[in-house]
CSV table of C-alpha atoms and ligand atoms in Angstrom, one decimal:
chain,number,residue,atom,x,y,z
A,146,MET,CA,144.1,125.9,3.4
A,147,ARG,CA,144.6,128.5,1.4
A,148,LEU,CA,142.4,130.7,2.8
A,149,THR,CA,142.2,132.5,-1.0
A,150,ARG,CA,140.8,129.1,-2.3
A,151,TYR,CA,138.9,128.9,1.2
A,152,PHE,CA,135.5,130.5,2.7
A,153,LEU,CA,135.7,132.4,5.5
A,154,PRO,CA,133.0,135.5,4.6
A,155,VAL,CA,134.2,138.1,7.1
A,156,SER,CA,132.2,140.7,7.9
A,157,LYS,CA,133.9,144.2,9.6
A,158,ASP,CA,130.1,145.5,11.1
A,159,VAL,CA,128.7,143.8,14.3
A,160,PRO,CA,125.7,143.0,14.5
A,161,ALA,CA,123.2,145.1,15.6
A,162,ASP,CA,120.7,142.1,16.8
A,163,ALA,CA,123.0,140.2,18.3
A,164,ALA,CA,123.0,141.3,22.1
A,165,ILE,CA,126.5,139.6,23.8
A,166,VAL,CA,129.8,138.9,22.7
A,167,SER,CA,130.4,135.3,21.6
A,168,HIS,CA,126.9,136.3,18.5
A,169,GLN,CA,128.4,139.7,17.5
A,170,LEU,CA,132.3,137.0,17.4
A,171,MET,CA,130.5,134.2,16.0
A,172,LEU,CA,128.6,136.5,12.0
A,173,ARG,CA,132.1,139.0,12.6
A,174,THR,CA,134.1,136.0,12.0
A,175,GLY,CA,131.0,134.0,9.4
A,176,MET,CA,130.6,130.6,11.8
A,177,VAL,CA,127.7,131.2,11.7
A,178,ARG,CA,124.2,132.6,9.9
A,179,GLN,CA,121.3,132.3,11.2
A,180,ASN,CA,118.5,130.6,8.9
A,181,GLY,CA,115.1,131.9,11.3
A,182,ALA,CA,114.5,132.2,14.8
A,183,GLY,CA,117.3,129.9,17.2
A,184,ILE,CA,118.5,127.7,13.7
A,185,TYR,CA,121.7,127.8,11.9
A,186,THR,CA,123.5,127.2,9.3
A,187,TRP,CA,127.1,126.2,10.6
A,188,LEU,CA,129.5,128.0,7.9
A,189,PRO,CA,132.7,126.4,7.8
A,190,LEU,CA,134.7,128.3,10.2
A,191,GLY,CA,132.7,127.4,12.6
A,192,PHE,CA,131.8,124.2,11.4
A,193,ARG,CA,135.3,123.1,12.2
A,194,VAL,CA,135.0,124.0,15.5
A,195,LEU,CA,131.5,121.6,16.6
A,196,GLN,CA,133.6,119.3,15.1
A,197,LYS,CA,136.5,118.9,17.9
A,198,ILE,CA,133.8,120.5,21.1
A,199,GLU,CA,132.6,117.2,19.1
A,200,GLN,CA,135.4,114.8,19.8
A,201,ILE,CA,136.3,116.3,22.4
A,202,VAL,CA,133.0,114.8,23.8
A,203,ARG,CA,133.4,111.6,22.1
A,204,GLU,CA,137.3,110.8,23.2
A,205,GLU,CA,136.8,111.4,27.2
A,206,MET,CA,132.8,109.4,26.5
A,207,ASN,CA,134.8,106.4,25.0
A,208,ARG,CA,137.4,106.5,27.7
A,209,ALA,CA,134.5,106.5,30.5
A,210,GLY,CA,133.3,103.5,29.1
A,211,ALA,CA,130.3,104.9,27.0
A,212,ILE,CA,129.1,103.0,24.2
A,213,GLU,CA,128.5,105.5,21.0
A,214,LEU,CA,125.1,104.7,18.3
A,215,LEU,CA,122.8,107.5,17.0
A,216,MET,CA,119.7,107.4,17.3
A,217,PRO,CA,117.5,109.5,14.3
A,218,THR,CA,116.3,113.4,14.8
A,219,ILE,CA,112.8,112.6,14.4
A,220,GLN,CA,111.2,110.2,16.2
A,221,GLN,CA,107.4,108.6,16.7
A,222,ALA,CA,104.9,109.7,19.5
A,223,GLU,CA,103.5,106.6,20.8
A,224,LEU,CA,107.2,106.0,22.6
A,225,TRP,CA,106.8,109.0,24.5
A,226,GLN,CA,103.1,108.2,24.9
A,227,GLU,CA,104.4,104.7,27.0
A,228,SER,CA,106.9,107.6,29.8
A,229,GLY,CA,103.8,109.5,29.6
A,230,ARG,CA,105.9,112.9,28.3
A,231,TYR,CA,103.9,112.5,25.1
A,232,ASP,CA,101.6,115.2,27.4
A,233,ASP,CA,103.9,117.2,30.2
A,234,TYR,CA,106.0,117.8,27.2
A,235,GLY,CA,104.2,120.5,26.3
A,236,LYS,CA,105.3,123.1,23.3
A,237,GLU,CA,109.1,122.9,23.3
A,238,MET,CA,108.5,119.6,21.5
A,239,LEU,CA,107.8,120.2,17.9
A,240,ARG,CA,104.8,117.6,16.6
A,241,ILE,CA,104.9,116.5,13.3
A,242,THR,CA,102.6,114.4,11.7
A,243,ASP,CA,103.3,112.6,8.4
A,244,ARG,CA,101.7,112.3,5.7
A,245,HIS,CA,100.2,108.5,7.2
A,246,GLU,CA,98.9,110.9,9.8
A,247,ARG,CA,100.8,109.0,12.0
A,248,GLU,CA,102.3,111.2,14.8
A,249,MET,CA,105.6,112.2,14.9
A,250,LEU,CA,108.3,114.1,17.0
A,251,PHE,CA,111.9,116.1,16.4
A,252,GLY,CA,113.2,115.3,19.4
A,253,PRO,CA,114.1,117.2,21.6
A,254,THR,CA,115.8,114.2,24.1
A,255,ASN,CA,116.5,110.6,23.8
A,256,GLU,CA,115.3,109.4,27.0
A,257,GLU,CA,112.0,107.3,25.1
A,258,LEU,CA,114.4,105.9,22.9
A,259,ILE,CA,117.4,103.9,23.8
A,260,THR,CA,114.6,103.2,27.4
A,261,ASP,CA,113.3,101.1,23.8
A,262,VAL,CA,116.2,100.6,22.1
A,263,PHE,CA,117.0,98.8,25.6
A,264,ARG,CA,114.2,96.7,26.3
A,265,SER,CA,114.5,95.0,22.9
A,266,TYR,CA,117.8,93.6,23.7
A,267,VAL,CA,118.8,93.5,26.7
A,268,LYS,CA,117.0,90.7,29.2
A,269,SER,CA,120.2,89.9,32.1
A,270,TYR,CA,121.7,91.3,34.7
A,271,LYS,CA,125.5,90.0,32.8
A,272,ALA,CA,125.0,93.0,30.3
A,273,LEU,CA,125.1,95.6,32.9
A,274,PRO,CA,126.3,99.1,33.5
A,275,LEU,CA,125.4,99.6,30.2
A,276,ASN,CA,126.3,103.5,28.7
A,277,LEU,CA,124.9,104.4,25.9
A,278,TYR,CA,125.7,107.6,24.7
A,279,HIS,CA,125.3,109.5,21.1
A,280,THR,CA,126.0,112.9,19.4
A,281,GLN,CA,123.1,115.4,17.5
A,282,TRP,CA,120.5,117.7,16.0
A,283,LYS,CA,117.9,118.4,19.1
A,284,PHE,CA,115.2,120.7,18.5
A,285,ARG,CA,113.5,122.1,21.3
A,286,ASP,CA,110.9,124.9,20.4
A,287,GLU,CA,112.4,127.4,23.3
A,288,ILE,CA,110.0,130.4,24.0
A,289,ARG,CA,112.9,132.5,23.6
A,290,PRO,CA,115.9,131.6,21.1
A,291,ARG,CA,118.4,135.0,21.8
A,292,PHE,CA,122.3,134.8,22.0
A,293,GLY,CA,122.6,132.7,19.2
A,294,VAL,CA,123.7,129.2,18.9
A,295,MET,CA,123.9,129.3,23.3
A,296,ARG,CA,120.4,128.9,23.0
A,297,GLY,CA,119.0,127.7,20.0
A,298,ARG,CA,115.7,126.6,18.8
A,299,GLU,CA,118.0,123.9,17.1
A,300,PHE,CA,121.5,122.2,19.0
A,301,LEU,CA,123.8,120.3,19.4
A,302,MET,CA,123.8,117.6,22.1
A,303,LYS,CA,125.7,115.2,23.4
A,304,ASP,CA,123.7,112.8,25.2
A,305,ALA,CA,124.4,109.1,26.8
A,306,TYR,CA,122.1,107.3,29.4
A,307,SER,CA,123.9,104.8,31.7
A,308,PHE,CA,121.7,101.5,32.5
A,309,ASP,CA,122.5,99.7,36.4
A,310,LEU,CA,121.3,96.6,37.7
A,311,THR,CA,121.6,98.8,41.0
A,312,GLU,CA,120.8,102.2,42.7
A,313,GLU,CA,124.9,101.3,43.6
A,314,GLY,CA,125.5,100.9,40.7
A,315,ALA,CA,123.7,103.4,39.4
A,316,ARG,CA,125.8,105.9,41.2
A,317,ALA,CA,129.2,104.7,40.2
A,318,SER,CA,127.4,105.1,36.2
A,319,TYR,CA,126.6,108.6,37.3
A,320,ASN,CA,130.9,109.5,38.7
A,321,GLN,CA,132.3,108.5,36.2
A,322,MET,CA,129.8,110.4,33.7
A,323,PHE,CA,131.0,113.8,36.7
A,324,CYS,CA,134.5,112.8,36.7
A,325,ALA,CA,134.4,112.3,32.4
A,326,TYR,CA,132.1,115.8,32.0
A,327,LEU,CA,134.9,117.4,34.4
A,328,ASN,CA,137.8,116.1,31.8
A,329,ALA,CA,136.5,116.6,28.7
A,330,PHE,CA,135.8,120.7,30.1
A,331,ASP,CA,139.2,120.9,30.4
A,332,ARG,CA,140.2,120.1,27.7
A,333,MET,CA,138.5,123.1,26.0
A,334,GLY,CA,139.9,125.0,28.4
A,335,LEU,CA,137.0,125.9,30.4
A,336,THR,CA,136.4,125.9,34.5
A,337,ALA,CA,132.8,124.2,35.0
A,338,ILE,CA,131.8,123.8,38.3
A,339,PRO,CA,129.5,120.9,38.3
A,340,MET,CA,125.7,122.2,41.0
A,341,GLN,CA,123.7,120.6,42.9
A,342,ALA,CA,120.4,121.4,40.3
A,343,ASP,CA,116.3,120.5,39.5
A,344,THR,CA,115.7,118.0,37.8
A,345,GLY,CA,113.2,119.2,35.5
A,346,PRO,CA,110.3,117.4,33.1
A,347,ILE,CA,113.9,114.5,33.3
A,348,GLY,CA,112.7,114.1,36.9
A,349,GLY,CA,115.0,112.5,39.3
A,350,ASP,CA,116.1,112.8,42.9
A,351,LEU,CA,120.1,114.0,41.8
A,352,SER,CA,121.4,116.4,39.4
A,353,HIS,CA,124.3,118.3,38.6
A,354,GLU,CA,124.6,121.1,36.0
A,355,PHE,CA,127.4,121.6,35.1
A,356,ILE,CA,128.3,125.7,34.6
A,357,ILE,CA,130.5,128.0,33.7
A,358,LEU,CA,131.0,131.5,34.7
A,359,ALA,CA,130.4,134.6,32.7
A,360,ASP,CA,128.7,138.2,33.2
A,361,THR,CA,126.0,136.7,30.3
A,362,GLY,CA,125.9,133.3,31.7
A,363,GLU,CA,122.0,132.8,32.2
A,364,SER,CA,121.2,131.4,35.3
A,365,ALA,CA,121.9,132.8,38.8
A,366,VAL,CA,124.6,130.1,41.1
A,367,PHE,CA,126.5,130.4,43.9
A,368,CYS,CA,129.5,128.5,45.0
A,369,ASP,CA,132.2,128.3,47.3
A,370,LYS,CA,135.7,130.2,45.3
A,371,ALA,CA,138.0,126.7,45.9
A,372,MET,CA,136.1,124.9,43.6
A,373,LEU,CA,137.6,127.7,41.3
A,374,ASP,CA,141.4,126.5,41.1
A,375,LEU,CA,140.1,122.4,41.5
A,376,PRO,CA,142.2,120.8,38.4
A,377,ALA,CA,139.8,118.4,36.9
A,378,PRO,CA,140.3,114.4,37.6
A,379,GLY,CA,142.4,114.1,35.1
A,380,LEU,CA,143.2,112.0,32.1
A,381,ASP,CA,144.6,109.5,33.5
A,382,LEU,CA,141.5,108.8,36.4
A,383,ASP,CA,140.7,104.9,35.8
A,384,PHE,CA,137.5,104.4,34.8
A,385,ASP,CA,137.5,100.8,36.1
A,386,GLY,CA,137.9,101.3,39.8
A,387,ASP,CA,136.4,104.3,42.3
A,388,VAL,CA,136.2,107.8,41.0
A,389,SER,CA,133.4,108.2,44.1
A,390,GLY,CA,136.7,110.1,46.1
A,391,GLU,CA,136.9,111.9,43.2
A,392,VAL,CA,133.3,113.8,42.9
A,393,ALA,CA,132.9,113.7,47.1
A,394,LYS,CA,135.5,116.0,46.8
A,395,ARG,CA,134.0,118.5,44.5
A,396,THR,CA,130.3,118.5,46.9
A,397,ASP,CA,131.9,118.4,49.6
A,398,PHE,CA,132.1,122.4,48.9
A,399,TYR,CA,128.9,124.6,48.1
A,400,ALA,CA,128.0,125.2,44.3
A,401,ALA,CA,124.4,125.3,43.6
A,402,THR,CA,122.7,127.0,40.9
A,403,GLU,CA,119.0,129.1,41.8
A,404,GLU,CA,116.4,127.2,41.9
A,405,LYS,CA,118.8,125.0,44.9
A,406,HIS,CA,120.1,127.5,46.1
A,407,ASP,CA,120.0,127.4,50.5
A,408,GLU,CA,121.5,131.0,51.5
A,409,ALA,CA,121.6,129.7,55.1
A,410,GLU,CA,124.2,126.8,53.4
A,411,PHE,CA,125.8,129.5,52.0
A,412,GLY,CA,126.4,131.6,54.7
A,413,LYS,CA,128.5,129.4,56.2
A,414,ILE,CA,131.3,129.9,53.7
A,415,PRO,CA,133.9,132.1,54.5
A,416,THR,CA,132.8,135.7,53.1
A,417,ASP,CA,135.5,136.8,50.6
A,418,ARG,CA,134.9,133.2,49.2
A,419,GLN,CA,131.4,133.6,48.4
A,420,VAL,CA,130.8,133.3,44.9
A,421,SER,CA,127.8,135.2,43.3
A,422,ALA,CA,127.5,135.2,39.8
A,423,ARG,CA,125.8,134.1,36.6
A,424,GLY,CA,126.9,131.1,34.9
A,425,ILE,CA,126.3,129.6,31.2
A,426,GLU,CA,124.9,125.3,31.5
A,427,VAL,CA,126.7,124.4,29.0
A,428,GLY,CA,126.6,120.1,30.4
A,429,HIS,CA,123.6,118.6,33.3
A,430,ILE,CA,123.8,115.0,34.7
A,431,PHE,CA,120.5,113.3,35.8
A,432,PHE,CA,120.2,110.6,37.7
A,433,PHE,CA,116.3,108.6,37.5
A,434,GLY,CA,116.4,105.4,39.5
A,435,THR,CA,113.5,103.6,37.2
A,436,LYS,CA,111.1,106.6,35.9
A,437,TYR,CA,111.2,105.6,32.7
A,438,SER,CA,112.6,101.7,33.2
A,439,LYS,CA,109.3,101.7,35.4
A,440,ALA,CA,106.8,103.2,33.1
A,441,MET,CA,108.0,101.9,30.0
A,442,ASN,CA,109.0,98.1,31.0
A,443,ALA,CA,112.6,98.1,30.6
A,444,THR,CA,113.7,95.2,33.3
A,445,VAL,CA,116.4,92.2,33.9
A,446,GLN,CA,116.8,89.5,34.9
A,447,THR,CA,119.4,89.2,38.0
A,448,ALA,CA,121.5,86.5,39.3
A,449,ASP,CA,118.8,85.0,41.2
A,450,GLY,CA,116.6,85.5,38.4
A,451,GLU,CA,114.2,87.7,39.4
A,452,THR,CA,112.8,90.6,37.0
A,453,VAL,CA,113.7,94.2,37.8
A,454,PRO,CA,113.3,97.6,35.9
A,455,VAL,CA,116.6,98.6,35.4
A,456,GLN,CA,118.0,101.7,37.4
A,457,MET,CA,119.1,104.5,35.1
A,458,GLY,CA,120.7,108.2,34.1
A,459,SER,CA,121.4,110.6,31.5
A,460,TYR,CA,124.2,112.9,31.0
A,461,GLY,CA,123.2,115.7,28.4
A,462,ILE,CA,126.8,118.3,27.0
A,463,GLY,CA,125.6,121.0,25.2
A,464,VAL,CA,128.0,120.5,22.0
A,465,SER,CA,126.7,124.4,19.9
A,466,ARG,CA,125.8,125.7,23.8
A,467,LEU,CA,129.9,125.6,24.3
A,468,VAL,CA,131.1,127.5,21.0
A,469,GLY,CA,130.1,130.3,22.2
A,470,GLY,CA,130.2,129.5,26.3
A,471,ILE,CA,133.4,129.0,25.3
A,472,ILE,CA,133.8,132.5,23.6
A,473,GLU,CA,131.9,134.5,26.2
A,474,ALA,CA,134.9,133.1,27.7
A,475,CYS,CA,138.1,133.7,25.3
A,476,HIS,CA,137.7,136.8,24.0
A,477,ASP,CA,139.0,139.4,23.8
A,478,GLU,CA,139.1,143.1,22.6
A,479,ASN,CA,140.7,142.1,19.2
A,480,GLY,CA,138.3,139.1,18.7
A,481,ILE,CA,137.6,135.8,20.1
A,482,VAL,CA,141.1,133.5,21.2
A,483,TRP,CA,140.8,130.2,20.3
A,484,PRO,CA,141.7,127.4,23.4
A,485,GLN,CA,144.2,125.4,21.4
A,486,SER,CA,141.9,121.9,21.4
A,487,VAL,CA,139.7,123.6,19.7
A,488,ALA,CA,140.6,126.8,17.6
A,489,PRO,CA,139.2,126.4,14.0
A,490,PHE,CA,142.8,126.1,12.8
A,491,GLU,CA,146.1,126.3,15.1
A,492,VAL,CA,147.5,128.2,12.8
A,493,GLY,CA,147.7,131.4,10.8
A,494,LEU,CA,150.3,131.2,8.2
A,495,ILE,CA,150.6,135.5,6.9
A,496,SER,CA,152.3,135.5,3.8
A,497,MET,CA,153.4,139.0,3.6
A,498,ARG,CA,153.8,140.0,0.3
A,499,PRO,CA,152.2,136.5,-2.3
A,500,LYS,CA,152.7,138.5,-4.9
A,501,ASP,CA,157.2,138.8,-4.3
A,502,GLU,CA,158.1,135.9,-5.8
A,503,THR,CA,160.6,135.1,-3.4
A,504,VAL,CA,158.2,135.9,-0.3
A,505,ALA,CA,155.5,133.5,-1.7
A,506,LYS,CA,158.2,130.6,-2.4
A,507,VAL,CA,158.9,130.4,0.9
A,508,ALA,CA,155.8,131.2,2.3
A,509,ASP,CA,154.4,128.0,0.1
A,510,ASP,CA,157.5,126.5,0.9
A,511,ALA,CA,156.6,126.7,5.9
A,512,TYR,CA,152.4,126.1,4.2
A,513,GLU,CA,153.9,122.8,3.0
A,514,ALA,CA,156.3,122.0,6.7
A,515,LEU,CA,153.2,123.0,8.6
A,516,GLN,CA,151.1,121.1,7.1
A,517,GLN,CA,154.2,118.0,7.1
A,518,ALA,CA,154.3,118.6,10.6
A,519,GLY,CA,150.9,118.0,11.3
A,520,LEU,CA,148.9,120.8,11.6
A,521,ASP,CA,145.7,122.8,11.4
A,522,VAL,CA,146.9,125.6,8.7
A,523,LEU,CA,144.9,128.8,7.5
A,524,TYR,CA,147.5,130.3,4.9
A,525,ASP,CA,146.9,133.7,4.5
A,526,ASP,CA,147.8,133.9,0.5
A,527,THR,CA,145.5,136.7,0.1
A,528,GLU,CA,146.8,140.0,-1.7
A,529,GLU,CA,145.2,142.2,1.2
A,530,ARG,CA,147.2,145.3,3.0
A,531,PRO,CA,149.1,143.5,6.3
A,532,GLY,CA,147.5,145.7,8.3
A,533,SER,CA,144.3,144.5,7.0
A,534,LYS,CA,145.3,141.2,7.6
A,535,PHE,CA,146.6,141.0,10.7
A,536,ASN,CA,143.5,142.3,12.3
A,537,ARG,CA,141.9,139.3,10.0
A,538,MET,CA,143.9,136.6,11.9
A,539,ASP,CA,143.7,138.2,15.5
A,540,LEU,CA,139.2,138.9,15.1
A,541,ILE,CA,138.9,134.5,14.6
A,542,GLY,CA,141.0,133.8,17.7
A,543,LEU,CA,143.9,131.2,15.9
A,544,PRO,CA,146.3,130.6,18.8
A,545,TRP,CA,149.3,131.0,16.9
A,546,GLN,CA,150.4,132.7,13.6
A,547,ILE,CA,153.3,132.2,11.6
A,548,VAL,CA,154.3,136.0,9.0
A,549,ILE,CA,156.6,136.3,6.6
A,550,GLY,CA,158.0,139.1,5.6
A,551,PRO,CA,160.6,140.1,3.7
A,552,ARG,CA,163.4,140.9,6.5
A,553,GLY,CA,162.7,137.4,8.1
A,554,ILE,CA,163.7,135.9,4.7
A,555,GLU,CA,166.3,138.0,4.8
A,556,ASN,CA,167.4,136.8,8.4
A,557,GLY,CA,165.8,133.0,8.3
A,558,VAL,CA,163.6,133.5,10.7
A,559,VAL,CA,159.8,134.3,11.0
A,560,GLU,CA,157.0,136.3,13.3
A,561,LEU,CA,155.7,133.7,16.1
A,562,LYS,CA,153.0,135.5,17.7
A,563,ASN,CA,151.0,134.5,20.6
A,564,ARG,CA,147.1,135.6,20.3
A,565,LYS,CA,147.1,135.6,23.5
A,566,SER,CA,149.9,137.6,24.9
A,567,GLY,CA,150.2,139.5,22.6
A,568,GLU,CA,153.4,137.9,23.0
A,569,LYS,CA,156.0,137.8,19.3
A,570,THR,CA,159.3,136.3,18.7
A,571,GLU,CA,161.7,136.1,15.3
A,572,LEU,CA,162.6,132.4,15.2
A,573,PRO,CA,164.0,130.0,12.1
A,574,LEU,CA,160.6,127.7,11.4
A,575,ALA,CA,161.3,124.4,12.4
A,576,GLU,CA,161.6,125.5,15.9
A,577,ALA,CA,158.5,127.5,15.6
A,578,ILE,CA,156.2,124.8,14.6
A,579,GLU,CA,157.7,123.4,17.2
A,580,LYS,CA,157.0,125.5,19.6
A,581,VAL,CA,153.0,125.4,17.9
A,582,LYS,CA,152.8,121.8,18.4
A,583,ALA,CA,153.8,121.9,21.9
A,584,GLY,CA,150.1,124.4,22.6
B,36,LIG,P1,118.0,124.7,30.0
B,36,LIG,O1,118.1,125.2,31.4
B,36,LIG,O2,119.4,125.8,29.8
B,36,LIG,O3,117.1,124.9,29.2
B,36,LIG,P2,117.9,122.4,29.9
B,36,LIG,O4,118.1,121.4,31.8
B,36,LIG,O5,116.7,122.6,29.6
B,36,LIG,O6,118.9,124.0,29.4
B,36,LIG,P3,118.8,119.2,29.1
B,36,LIG,O7,118.0,118.9,29.0
B,36,LIG,O8,119.7,119.1,30.5
B,36,LIG,O9,118.9,121.0,29.0
B,36,LIG,O10,120.1,119.4,28.4
B,36,LIG,C1,121.8,119.5,28.4
B,36,LIG,C2,122.1,120.2,28.2
B,36,LIG,O11,122.5,121.0,26.6
B,36,LIG,C3,121.7,121.3,28.5
B,36,LIG,O12,123.0,120.7,29.5
B,36,LIG,C4,122.5,122.5,27.3
B,36,LIG,O13,123.7,122.4,27.5
B,36,LIG,C5,121.9,122.2,26.3
B,36,LIG,N1,120.6,123.0,25.6
B,36,LIG,C6,119.9,122.8,26.6
B,36,LIG,N2,119.0,123.6,26.2
B,36,LIG,C7,119.7,124.2,25.1
B,36,LIG,C8,119.7,125.5,23.3
B,36,LIG,N3,118.0,126.0,23.4
B,36,LIG,N4,120.1,125.2,23.0
B,36,LIG,C9,122.1,125.3,23.1
B,36,LIG,N5,122.2,124.1,23.9
B,36,LIG,C10,120.2,123.5,24.8
B,37,LIG,MG1,115.9,124.2,28.1
């Protein structure tokens, strides 16, 4: 993408109403624009990141055997009346009346809708296990939307729903999602810690929140330091096999959110390993058994011809919250420092002298070569001063910068800068491309 043809409304001012650094940086880099409290337009740069995160989540859901579909944002009230949550959900639910005076709502989550899909088509144990998911906008009329996209009212969530014949089977499905989540967050460059959590209005008795540690996090969390060093299960994990060992490895350590915190248990960890910190919840998984299937009559026939309610779990990832969460974890005094996997562009190409014919030609050729190599490139071909170009590239945080100037051209090299380490090297373009591709 040529910057002269792109839409990147970067601003120098630090927005006064943004309380935390990720929100400030998202506004300054023109990633989002607020429309109303907790409601945002995703501008091109922000939208690219949102899509990259969504795609990583999609790939890891698919790898774990979940199947994608798409449910609507606006739902009829009836299903919620059936489950009993129409009244329970309270003021966070945005209720709408259509022209025929029908009660509708903007979905805050989708347990009811998916249970209805399931019961309409699945009648036999033979179709199980089944895990269906979508990534869709949700609306919750949060009492205090704040911190930008981290606590929005409209937000993008991936939600998956598992269906099993037995409780044992449902726990196996839960474990698969547990591992898939760790892999997905790991691919985004995040250390997300699974912590025992309250089930809240979703209901059920087994639940983990996935937390990234950050001073600006809304939750108080407690865990064993050893958990921070545990590698993710890895993309070669066999999801058709038994993954409970990977889960046990982590649930053996103490890790709990404030609601589930047990001071006595925490005290048993060696003092130098006791982590008491703030955290951002980026994912939440629940096993709730037959809570919805009983209320909504979602049953299947067993091999013996018996009719039983299906065992369910639900699994959410805050896709839009993650954009802010990643920035909280990945920035420095000059701006954002994107992990390459979610960066809006992998490399920023800077032409030092776009008015100089030779420089322009070499930079244009480099732009072509980078694209040929399959890289996402933002090409700063503007005529601004080099200083402001460098500052802007640092601010938007692309992992690599390639600078084309007259001196390098004479020597047959470009300057490659790594945004995270700040390290600069001069090397031929072809070698720079290899380095960027290697990540
Ligand atoms: P919280 O305790 O932060 O309100 P929750 O427990 O209500 O979250 P879930 O219903 O489990 O959230 O939703 C799944 C995921 O969706 C959460 O882990 C979080 O990442 C994201 N999420 C929830 N509420 C919001 C919001 N208001 N804005 C952005 N993301 C959100
Ligand atoms: Mg909530």
